[in-house]
XYZ file of C-alpha atoms in Angstrom:
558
model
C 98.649 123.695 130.858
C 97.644 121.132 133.579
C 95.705 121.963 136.334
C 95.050 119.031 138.795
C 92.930 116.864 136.536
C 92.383 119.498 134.221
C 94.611 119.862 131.212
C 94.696 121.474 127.919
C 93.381 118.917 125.018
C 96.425 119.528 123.322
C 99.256 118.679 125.968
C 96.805 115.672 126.819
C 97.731 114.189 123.397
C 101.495 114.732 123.739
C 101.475 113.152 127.101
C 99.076 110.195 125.911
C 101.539 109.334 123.097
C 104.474 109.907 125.397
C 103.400 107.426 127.990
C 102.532 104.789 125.314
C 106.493 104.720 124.170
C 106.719 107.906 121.037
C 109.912 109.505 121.157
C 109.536 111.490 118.033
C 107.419 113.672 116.026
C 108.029 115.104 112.729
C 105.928 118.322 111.835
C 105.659 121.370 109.744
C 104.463 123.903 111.829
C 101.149 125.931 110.962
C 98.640 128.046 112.801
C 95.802 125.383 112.156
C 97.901 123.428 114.300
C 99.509 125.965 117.161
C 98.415 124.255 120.222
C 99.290 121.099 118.847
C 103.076 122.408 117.574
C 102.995 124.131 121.766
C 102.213 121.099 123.679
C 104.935 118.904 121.302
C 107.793 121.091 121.512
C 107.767 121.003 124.993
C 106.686 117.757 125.614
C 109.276 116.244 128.026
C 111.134 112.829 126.685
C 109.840 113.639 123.252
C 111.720 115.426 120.252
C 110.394 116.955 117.688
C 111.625 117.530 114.201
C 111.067 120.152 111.840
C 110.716 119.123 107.552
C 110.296 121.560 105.036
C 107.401 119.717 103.331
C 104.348 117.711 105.472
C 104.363 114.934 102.337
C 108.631 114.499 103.882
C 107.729 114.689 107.569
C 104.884 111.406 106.859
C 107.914 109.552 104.954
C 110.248 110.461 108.171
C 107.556 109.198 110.330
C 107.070 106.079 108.078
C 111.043 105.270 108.546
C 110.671 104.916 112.106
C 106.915 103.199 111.879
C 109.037 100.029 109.549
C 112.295 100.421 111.685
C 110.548 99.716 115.093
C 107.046 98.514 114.240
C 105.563 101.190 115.847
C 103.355 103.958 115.128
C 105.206 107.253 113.594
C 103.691 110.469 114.181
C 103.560 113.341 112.341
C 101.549 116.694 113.169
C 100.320 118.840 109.988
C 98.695 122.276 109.781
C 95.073 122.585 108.508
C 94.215 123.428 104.255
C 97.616 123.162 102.361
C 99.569 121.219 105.342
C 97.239 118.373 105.970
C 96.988 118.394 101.975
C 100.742 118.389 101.201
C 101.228 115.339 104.075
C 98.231 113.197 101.715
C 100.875 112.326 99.392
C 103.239 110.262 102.214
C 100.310 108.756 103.802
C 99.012 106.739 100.564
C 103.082 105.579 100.476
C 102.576 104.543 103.856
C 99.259 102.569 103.092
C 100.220 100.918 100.180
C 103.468 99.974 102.050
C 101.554 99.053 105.221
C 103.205 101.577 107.639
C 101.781 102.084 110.761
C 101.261 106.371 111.022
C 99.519 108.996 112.986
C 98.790 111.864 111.173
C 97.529 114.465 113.751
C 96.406 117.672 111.665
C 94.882 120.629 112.653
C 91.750 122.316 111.763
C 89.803 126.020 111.974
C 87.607 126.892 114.608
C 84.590 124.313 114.829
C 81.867 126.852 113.863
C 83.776 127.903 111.228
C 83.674 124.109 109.762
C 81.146 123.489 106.699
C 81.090 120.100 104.911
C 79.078 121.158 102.146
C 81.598 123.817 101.161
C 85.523 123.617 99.296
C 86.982 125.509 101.695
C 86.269 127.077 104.638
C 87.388 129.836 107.731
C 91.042 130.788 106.645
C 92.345 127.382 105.570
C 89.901 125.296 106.103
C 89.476 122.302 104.163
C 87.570 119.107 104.666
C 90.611 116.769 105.008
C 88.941 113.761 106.342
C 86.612 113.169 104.089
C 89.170 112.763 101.717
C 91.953 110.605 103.421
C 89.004 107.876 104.161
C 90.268 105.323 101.322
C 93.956 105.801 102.219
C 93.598 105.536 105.760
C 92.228 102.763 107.993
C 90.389 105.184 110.274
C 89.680 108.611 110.241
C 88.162 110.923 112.657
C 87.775 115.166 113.441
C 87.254 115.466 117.198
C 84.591 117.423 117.815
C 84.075 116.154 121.393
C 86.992 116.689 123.682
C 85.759 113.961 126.156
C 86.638 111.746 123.007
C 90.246 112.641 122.701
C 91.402 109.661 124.601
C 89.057 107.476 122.955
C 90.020 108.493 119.362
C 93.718 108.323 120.391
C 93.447 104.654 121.688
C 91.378 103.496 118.422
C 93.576 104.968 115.970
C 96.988 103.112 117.527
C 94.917 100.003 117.487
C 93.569 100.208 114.154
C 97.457 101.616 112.667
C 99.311 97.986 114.382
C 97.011 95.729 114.046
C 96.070 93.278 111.093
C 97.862 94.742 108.363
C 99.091 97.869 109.296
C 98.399 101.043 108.025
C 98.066 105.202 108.623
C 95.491 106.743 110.711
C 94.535 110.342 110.627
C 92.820 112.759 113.668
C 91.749 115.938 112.964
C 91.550 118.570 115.842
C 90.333 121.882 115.799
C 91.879 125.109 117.058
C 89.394 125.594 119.869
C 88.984 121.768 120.152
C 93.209 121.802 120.630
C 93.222 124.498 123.139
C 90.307 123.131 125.138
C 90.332 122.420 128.901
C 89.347 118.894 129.525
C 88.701 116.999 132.921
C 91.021 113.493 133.131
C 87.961 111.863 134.493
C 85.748 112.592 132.072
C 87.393 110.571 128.727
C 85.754 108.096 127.362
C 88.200 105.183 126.727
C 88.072 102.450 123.549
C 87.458 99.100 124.709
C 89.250 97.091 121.690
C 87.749 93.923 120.070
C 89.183 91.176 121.269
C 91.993 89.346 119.384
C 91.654 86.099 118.165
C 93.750 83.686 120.018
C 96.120 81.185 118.703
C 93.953 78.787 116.567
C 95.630 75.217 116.515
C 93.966 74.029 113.340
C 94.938 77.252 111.211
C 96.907 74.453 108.908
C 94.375 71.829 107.209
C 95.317 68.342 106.499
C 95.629 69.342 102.559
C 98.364 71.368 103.277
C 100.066 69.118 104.761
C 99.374 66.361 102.370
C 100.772 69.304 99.874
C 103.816 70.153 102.072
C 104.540 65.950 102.324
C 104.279 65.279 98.646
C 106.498 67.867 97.650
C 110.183 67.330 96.556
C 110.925 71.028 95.856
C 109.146 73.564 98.283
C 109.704 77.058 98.530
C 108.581 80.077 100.878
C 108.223 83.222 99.835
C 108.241 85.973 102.415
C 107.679 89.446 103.028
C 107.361 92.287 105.491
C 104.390 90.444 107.039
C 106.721 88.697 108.710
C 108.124 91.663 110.745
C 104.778 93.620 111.179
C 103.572 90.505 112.493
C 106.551 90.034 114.784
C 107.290 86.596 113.640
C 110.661 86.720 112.647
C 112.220 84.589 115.398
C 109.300 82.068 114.686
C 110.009 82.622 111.157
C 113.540 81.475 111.656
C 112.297 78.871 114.102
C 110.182 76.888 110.832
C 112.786 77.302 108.370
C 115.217 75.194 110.456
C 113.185 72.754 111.367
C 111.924 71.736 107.754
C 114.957 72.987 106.121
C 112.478 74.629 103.129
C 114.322 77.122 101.098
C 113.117 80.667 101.394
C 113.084 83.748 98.941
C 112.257 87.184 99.915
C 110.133 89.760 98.528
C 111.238 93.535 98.187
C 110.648 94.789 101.347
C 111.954 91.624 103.034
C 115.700 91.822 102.369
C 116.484 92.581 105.917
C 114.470 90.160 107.273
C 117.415 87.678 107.370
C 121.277 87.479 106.664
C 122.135 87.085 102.927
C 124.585 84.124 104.644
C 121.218 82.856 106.201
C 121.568 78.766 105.134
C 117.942 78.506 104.518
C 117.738 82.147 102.422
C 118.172 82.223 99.186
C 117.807 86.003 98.153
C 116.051 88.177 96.588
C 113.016 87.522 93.742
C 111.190 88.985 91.164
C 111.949 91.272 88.441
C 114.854 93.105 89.509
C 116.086 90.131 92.217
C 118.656 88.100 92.165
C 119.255 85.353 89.724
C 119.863 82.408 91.927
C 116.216 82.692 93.396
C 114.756 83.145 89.554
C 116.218 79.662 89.004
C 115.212 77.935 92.554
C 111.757 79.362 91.231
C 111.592 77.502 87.986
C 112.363 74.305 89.892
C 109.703 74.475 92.929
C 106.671 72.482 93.070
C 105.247 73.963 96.102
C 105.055 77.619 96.764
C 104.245 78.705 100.113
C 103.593 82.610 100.201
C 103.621 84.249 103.855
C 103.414 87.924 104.473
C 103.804 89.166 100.750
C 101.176 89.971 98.449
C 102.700 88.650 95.639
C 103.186 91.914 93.578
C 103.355 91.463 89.607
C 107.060 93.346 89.833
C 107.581 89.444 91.635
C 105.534 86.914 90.196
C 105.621 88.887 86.393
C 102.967 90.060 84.770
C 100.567 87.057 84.699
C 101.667 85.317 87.454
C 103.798 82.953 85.561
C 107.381 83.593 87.003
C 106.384 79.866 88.791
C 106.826 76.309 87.368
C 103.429 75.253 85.726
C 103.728 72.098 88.100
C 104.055 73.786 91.380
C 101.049 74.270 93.767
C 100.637 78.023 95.022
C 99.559 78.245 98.784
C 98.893 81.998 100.331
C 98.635 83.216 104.053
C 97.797 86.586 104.354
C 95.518 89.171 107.022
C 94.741 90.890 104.025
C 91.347 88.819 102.115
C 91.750 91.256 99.042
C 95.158 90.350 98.146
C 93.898 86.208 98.326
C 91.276 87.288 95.363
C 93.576 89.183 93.089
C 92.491 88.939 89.438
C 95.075 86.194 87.523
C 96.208 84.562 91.331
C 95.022 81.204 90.752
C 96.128 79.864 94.243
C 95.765 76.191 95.227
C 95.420 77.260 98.358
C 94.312 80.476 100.464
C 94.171 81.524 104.132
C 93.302 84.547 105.613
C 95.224 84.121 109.357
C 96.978 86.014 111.149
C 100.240 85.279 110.095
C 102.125 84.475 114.021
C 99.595 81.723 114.608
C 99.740 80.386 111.120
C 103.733 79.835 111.348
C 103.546 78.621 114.894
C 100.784 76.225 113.958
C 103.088 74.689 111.476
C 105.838 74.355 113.370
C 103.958 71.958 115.461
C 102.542 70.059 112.473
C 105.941 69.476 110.841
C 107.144 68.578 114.602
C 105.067 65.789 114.396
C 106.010 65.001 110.708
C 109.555 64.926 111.938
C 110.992 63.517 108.268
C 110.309 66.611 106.712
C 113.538 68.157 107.864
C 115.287 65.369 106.382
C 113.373 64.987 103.383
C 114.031 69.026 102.100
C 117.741 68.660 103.235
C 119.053 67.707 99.555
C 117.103 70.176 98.035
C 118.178 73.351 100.035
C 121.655 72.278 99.492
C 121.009 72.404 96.197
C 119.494 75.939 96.052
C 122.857 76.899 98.126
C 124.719 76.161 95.125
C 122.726 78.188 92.966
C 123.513 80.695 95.226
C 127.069 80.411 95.744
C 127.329 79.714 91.880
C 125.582 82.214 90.011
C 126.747 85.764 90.517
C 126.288 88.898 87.796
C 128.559 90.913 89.838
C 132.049 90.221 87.774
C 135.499 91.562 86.275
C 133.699 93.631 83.627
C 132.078 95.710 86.383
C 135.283 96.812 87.649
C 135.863 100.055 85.253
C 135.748 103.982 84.849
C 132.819 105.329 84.781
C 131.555 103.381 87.848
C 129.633 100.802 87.649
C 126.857 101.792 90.214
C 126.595 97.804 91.122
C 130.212 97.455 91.707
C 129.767 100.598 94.022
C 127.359 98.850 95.677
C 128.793 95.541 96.383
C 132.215 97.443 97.617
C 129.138 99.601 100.189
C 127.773 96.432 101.421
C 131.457 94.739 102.332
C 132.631 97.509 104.363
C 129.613 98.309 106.436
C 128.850 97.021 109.467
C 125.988 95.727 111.412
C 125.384 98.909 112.617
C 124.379 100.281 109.150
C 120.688 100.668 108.134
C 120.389 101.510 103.997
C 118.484 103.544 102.340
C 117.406 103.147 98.942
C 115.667 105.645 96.287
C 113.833 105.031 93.337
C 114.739 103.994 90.008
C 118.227 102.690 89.764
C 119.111 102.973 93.130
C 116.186 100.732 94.181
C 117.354 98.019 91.673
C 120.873 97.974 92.114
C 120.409 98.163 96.083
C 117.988 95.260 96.370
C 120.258 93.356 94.068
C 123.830 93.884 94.806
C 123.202 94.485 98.914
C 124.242 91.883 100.959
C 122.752 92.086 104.076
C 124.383 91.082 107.445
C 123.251 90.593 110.306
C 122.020 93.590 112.577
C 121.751 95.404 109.744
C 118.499 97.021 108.343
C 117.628 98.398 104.592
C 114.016 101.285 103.848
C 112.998 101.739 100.332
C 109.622 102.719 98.723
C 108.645 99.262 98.897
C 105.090 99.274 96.584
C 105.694 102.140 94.731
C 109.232 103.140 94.212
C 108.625 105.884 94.491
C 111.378 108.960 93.928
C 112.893 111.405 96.183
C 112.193 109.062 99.234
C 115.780 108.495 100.313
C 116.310 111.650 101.881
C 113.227 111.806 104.332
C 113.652 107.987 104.930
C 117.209 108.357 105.921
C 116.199 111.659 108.378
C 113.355 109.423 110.299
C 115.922 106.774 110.789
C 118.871 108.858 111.681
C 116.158 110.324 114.175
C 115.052 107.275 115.355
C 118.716 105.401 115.464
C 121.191 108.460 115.835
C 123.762 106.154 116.786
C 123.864 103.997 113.664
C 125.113 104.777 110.236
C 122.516 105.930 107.897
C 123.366 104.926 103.993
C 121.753 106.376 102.037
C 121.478 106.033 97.905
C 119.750 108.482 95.805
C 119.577 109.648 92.003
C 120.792 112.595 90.589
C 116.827 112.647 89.478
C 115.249 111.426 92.866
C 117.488 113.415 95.189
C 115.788 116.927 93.501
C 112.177 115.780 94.940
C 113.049 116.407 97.966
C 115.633 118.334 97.906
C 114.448 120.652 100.791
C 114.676 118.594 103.408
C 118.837 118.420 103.249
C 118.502 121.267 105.301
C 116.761 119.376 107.650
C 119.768 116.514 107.626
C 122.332 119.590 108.252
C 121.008 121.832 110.751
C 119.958 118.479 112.688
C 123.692 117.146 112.681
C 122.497 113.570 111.340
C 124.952 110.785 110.794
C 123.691 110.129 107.479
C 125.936 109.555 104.515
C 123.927 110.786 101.377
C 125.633 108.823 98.076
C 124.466 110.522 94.782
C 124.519 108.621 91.876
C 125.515 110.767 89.179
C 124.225 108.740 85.813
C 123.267 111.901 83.600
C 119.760 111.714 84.911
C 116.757 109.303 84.982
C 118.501 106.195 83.772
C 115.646 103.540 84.715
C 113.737 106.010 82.754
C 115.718 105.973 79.742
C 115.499 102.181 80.054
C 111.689 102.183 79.522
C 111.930 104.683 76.737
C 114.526 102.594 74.924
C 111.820 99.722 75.421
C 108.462 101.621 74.666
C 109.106 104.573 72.808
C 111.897 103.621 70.336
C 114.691 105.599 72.608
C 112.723 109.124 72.287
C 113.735 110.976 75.526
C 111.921 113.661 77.080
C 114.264 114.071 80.054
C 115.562 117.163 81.312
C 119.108 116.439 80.590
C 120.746 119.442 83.078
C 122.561 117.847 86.029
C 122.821 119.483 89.108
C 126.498 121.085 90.446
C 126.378 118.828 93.487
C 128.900 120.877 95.122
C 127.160 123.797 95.280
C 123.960 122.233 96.502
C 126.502 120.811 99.156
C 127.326 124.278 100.110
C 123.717 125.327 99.957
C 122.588 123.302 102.610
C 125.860 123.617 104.696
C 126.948 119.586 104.124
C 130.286 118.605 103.553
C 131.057 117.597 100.150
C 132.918 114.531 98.557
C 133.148 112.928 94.652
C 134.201 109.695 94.104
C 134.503 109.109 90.599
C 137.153 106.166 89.914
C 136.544 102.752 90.959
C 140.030 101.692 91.960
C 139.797 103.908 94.882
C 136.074 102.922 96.457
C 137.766 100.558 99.034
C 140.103 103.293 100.142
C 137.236 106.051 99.980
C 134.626 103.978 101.589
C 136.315 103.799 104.171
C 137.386 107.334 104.693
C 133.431 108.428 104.508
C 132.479 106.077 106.926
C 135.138 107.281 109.585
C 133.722 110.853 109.255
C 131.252 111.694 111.925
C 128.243 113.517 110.997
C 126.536 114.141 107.671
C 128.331 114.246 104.184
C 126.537 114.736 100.367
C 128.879 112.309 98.156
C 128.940 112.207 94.084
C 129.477 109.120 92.979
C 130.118 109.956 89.171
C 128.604 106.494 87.449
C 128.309 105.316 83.744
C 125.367 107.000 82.164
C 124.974 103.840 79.513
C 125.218 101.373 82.363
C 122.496 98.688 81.902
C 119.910 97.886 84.970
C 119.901 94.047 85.125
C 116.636 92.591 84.557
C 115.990 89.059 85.500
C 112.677 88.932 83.361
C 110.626 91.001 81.296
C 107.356 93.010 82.289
């Protein structure tokens, strides 16, 4: 404990990431980790939450890192417990989450690098997160806590964002250190705002154009340019289409948004698309699940433009951009805002042409009569979720079907927020994701939508949603197992399944983890039942018993 300016290395962290705005901290506790697990617990102002798995406690960390654009924290036990958390940070590097893994680590001398494994536990951990993380360190020097601490915050937020990872040793973490001796990090500085970030061919691009789009992804939030964001799209009146993990971004009844692309989007974008002759991409790296498989969801006519922090994802193999900037992505937008200000037709000129991508929009709908039947239709379900939330709902997707359906039959409103696996869709997700945002927004409704496959990954951790009292709503689709799945073996193996085809009893996993327990299972009623879930306080495991045959909609092929 603290002594005048003397304190134990451990409670300095806690009190570090307490004065620079944390609140919570998932862990699993170990004892590779015990001072660590000490000094959180009973850090004042801070909470810390228990998971059953280090992999779920990253992925509850991630939610709040992409809820709040700040850095999530998560504190893991040396050997098996720093291993087991490896599997949520690469989800939260490929989806650009800022994270701070903290693990812990045997006694320095005991440390070998040369060797598998090492002490009682031991294991060389950061040697092996280096590619998935963008900085890595073991503290071997206490007077370097505060220096390792500052860096790794930095280096999580800014550019793209992305996990970090200390290591600290036991006798490191229990260490006495004097305040006065830490070494601080003196960051680089930050290029300023650049006011020729948009060339004159752009612009001769932008001018010529008759049928512009944007395309836009979470770039925009991690860069915090949404208000700017909203700021260009009135002023030049340029339609804009999200990517995946930029559905919350802005209001589906947003008059310059369009919806979702790609793949499994929506189809009034996927037409809008087919008619644009400019393409401006900001914040999205223009994933294959969007653009299809050689880039050719685009007219052959329309220029591509690109602004992204990240250079590799400007040289992608098959991109053939007209144009590409590496910027960071505030200064590019507020740079063109004052070049169309002084182009002050261009408003005007797009005006005809958003109105009509609004009527593809308001036209085209796959959302009709014939979903209205027994078994549920999972997208009917959906579309009766989205009209009776409110703005204080945040959604949480899974994998497979409940990804697609989500990102195509949500209609988001304002205030409200939506976390899926964004690059990977990756299963079992929905659970953890809904726990670090319950966490982080107890006060909000957590939705969340899972598979009868996807819920059993991490199954463990509805213990975690009980004994914490969360206000999350946990809607199982029950479809008789992987049904995205099944799609692909229909497509690529001539319909040979090699599912498991045992279903779980829902209700007794219900009881199992102490949640209260609903079905739904006839569509007349979701209005009526919605409704009654919602009023419930507290947490609640709901079947929703869906057609097993039910078709995902697919707006192009692979």
């Amino acid at each position: 404990m603290s002594n005048g300016d003397e304190m134990r290395l451990a409670d300095y962290v806690t009190s570090h990431l307490a004065g620079i705005g944390v609140k919570n901290v998932f862990m699993l506790s170990g004892t590779g980790s015990i001072h660590l697990d000490d000094a959180f617990a009973h850090q004042k102002g801070m909470r810390y939450i228990c998971a059953r798995h280090e992999a779920a406690a990253v992925l509850m960390a991630t939610a709040t890192a992409k809820l709040n654009n700040e850095v999530g924290v998560i504190i893991a036990t040396t050997g098996p417990g720093g291993t087991n958390a490896i599997g949520g940070v690469v989800e939260a590097w490929v989806d650009s989450a800022p994270v701070l893994v903290i693990s812990g680590q045997v006694h320095t001398k005991q440390v070998s690098k040369n060797v598998r494994s090492f002490g009682v536990q031991g294991f060389n951990i950061i040697e092996n997160v280096k590619k998935i993380t963008k900085y890595s360190a073991q503290i071997t020097n206490p007077n370097l806590i505060k220096y390792h601490l500052e860096k790794s915050i930095f280096m999580a937020k800014n550019e793209r964002p992305g996990p970090v990872w200390i290591d600290i040793p036991m006798n490191i973490q229990a260490k006495k250190i004097n305040l006065k001796n830490l070494k601080s990090f003196n960051p680089p500085k930050l290029s300023s705002k650049k006011k020729n970030l948009v060339p004159k061919f752009f612009m001769n691009l932008l001018k010529s154009a008759k049928k512009p789009v944007i395309i836009f992804g979470q770039g925009i939030r991690s860069s915090d340019s949404i208000e700017l964001f909203k700021d260009l799209l009135s002023l030049s009146n340029i339609p804009a289409i999200s990517a995946r993990m930029g559905i919350d971004i802005l209001p589906h009844n947003y008059t310059q948004y369009i919806g979702l692309g790609g793949m499994r989007g929506q189809l009034a974008p996927y037409e809008v698309l087919k008619e644009a002759d400019f393409v401006i991409a900001l914040g999205t790296s223009l994933t294959h699940a969007f653009a299809g498989k050689n880039y050719n969801q685009f007219s052959k006519n329309a220029k591509l433009a690109m602004v992204n922090c990240d250079v590799n994802e400007l040289d992608k193999p098959g991109l053939n951009l007209d144009i590409s900037f590496k910027a960071e992505l505030k200064s590019f937008i507020g740079n063109l805002i004052e070049k169309i200000n002084e182009e002050k037709e261009i408003g005007m000129r797009f005006s005809k042409w958003l109105k009509v991508c609004n009527e593809y929009k308001k036209k085209i709908k796959f959302i009709d009569k014939n979903f209205e039947k027994n078994p549920i239709n999972s997208y009917f379900f959906v579309k009766k979720l989205s009209e009776n939330c409110g703005k204080n709902t945040i959604f949480v997707s899974d994998a497979g079907s409940a990804n697609y359906v989500c990102s195509q039959a949500l209609k988001i409103k304002e205030g409200q927020r939506e976390l899926t696996s964004g690059a990977f869709y990756s299963m079992g997700l929905s659970v953890p994701l809904a726990i670090g945002a319950s966490v982080s927004y107890p006060k909000k409704k957590i939705i969340a939508i899972t598979g009868d496959g996807s819920v059993e990954l991490n199954i463990q951790e509805l213990k975690t949603i009980s004994i914490n009292k969360l206000e999350v709503k946990l809607f199982v689709i029950n479809n008789g197992g992987y049904a995205s799945i099944r799609k692909s073996q229909d497509d690529m193996v001539g319909g040979r399944y090699t599912d498991d085809i045992e279903i779980l009893n829902f209700k007794k996993i219900a009881d199992a983890f102490e949640l209260p327990y609903h079905i739904v299972d006839n569509y007349q009623n979701l209005d009526s039942e919605i409704k009654y879930i919602l009023s419930k306080k507290g947490p609640m495991l709901i079947e929703l018993v869906c057609d097993p045959n039910q078709k995902i909609l697919e707006i192009f092929g692979d």
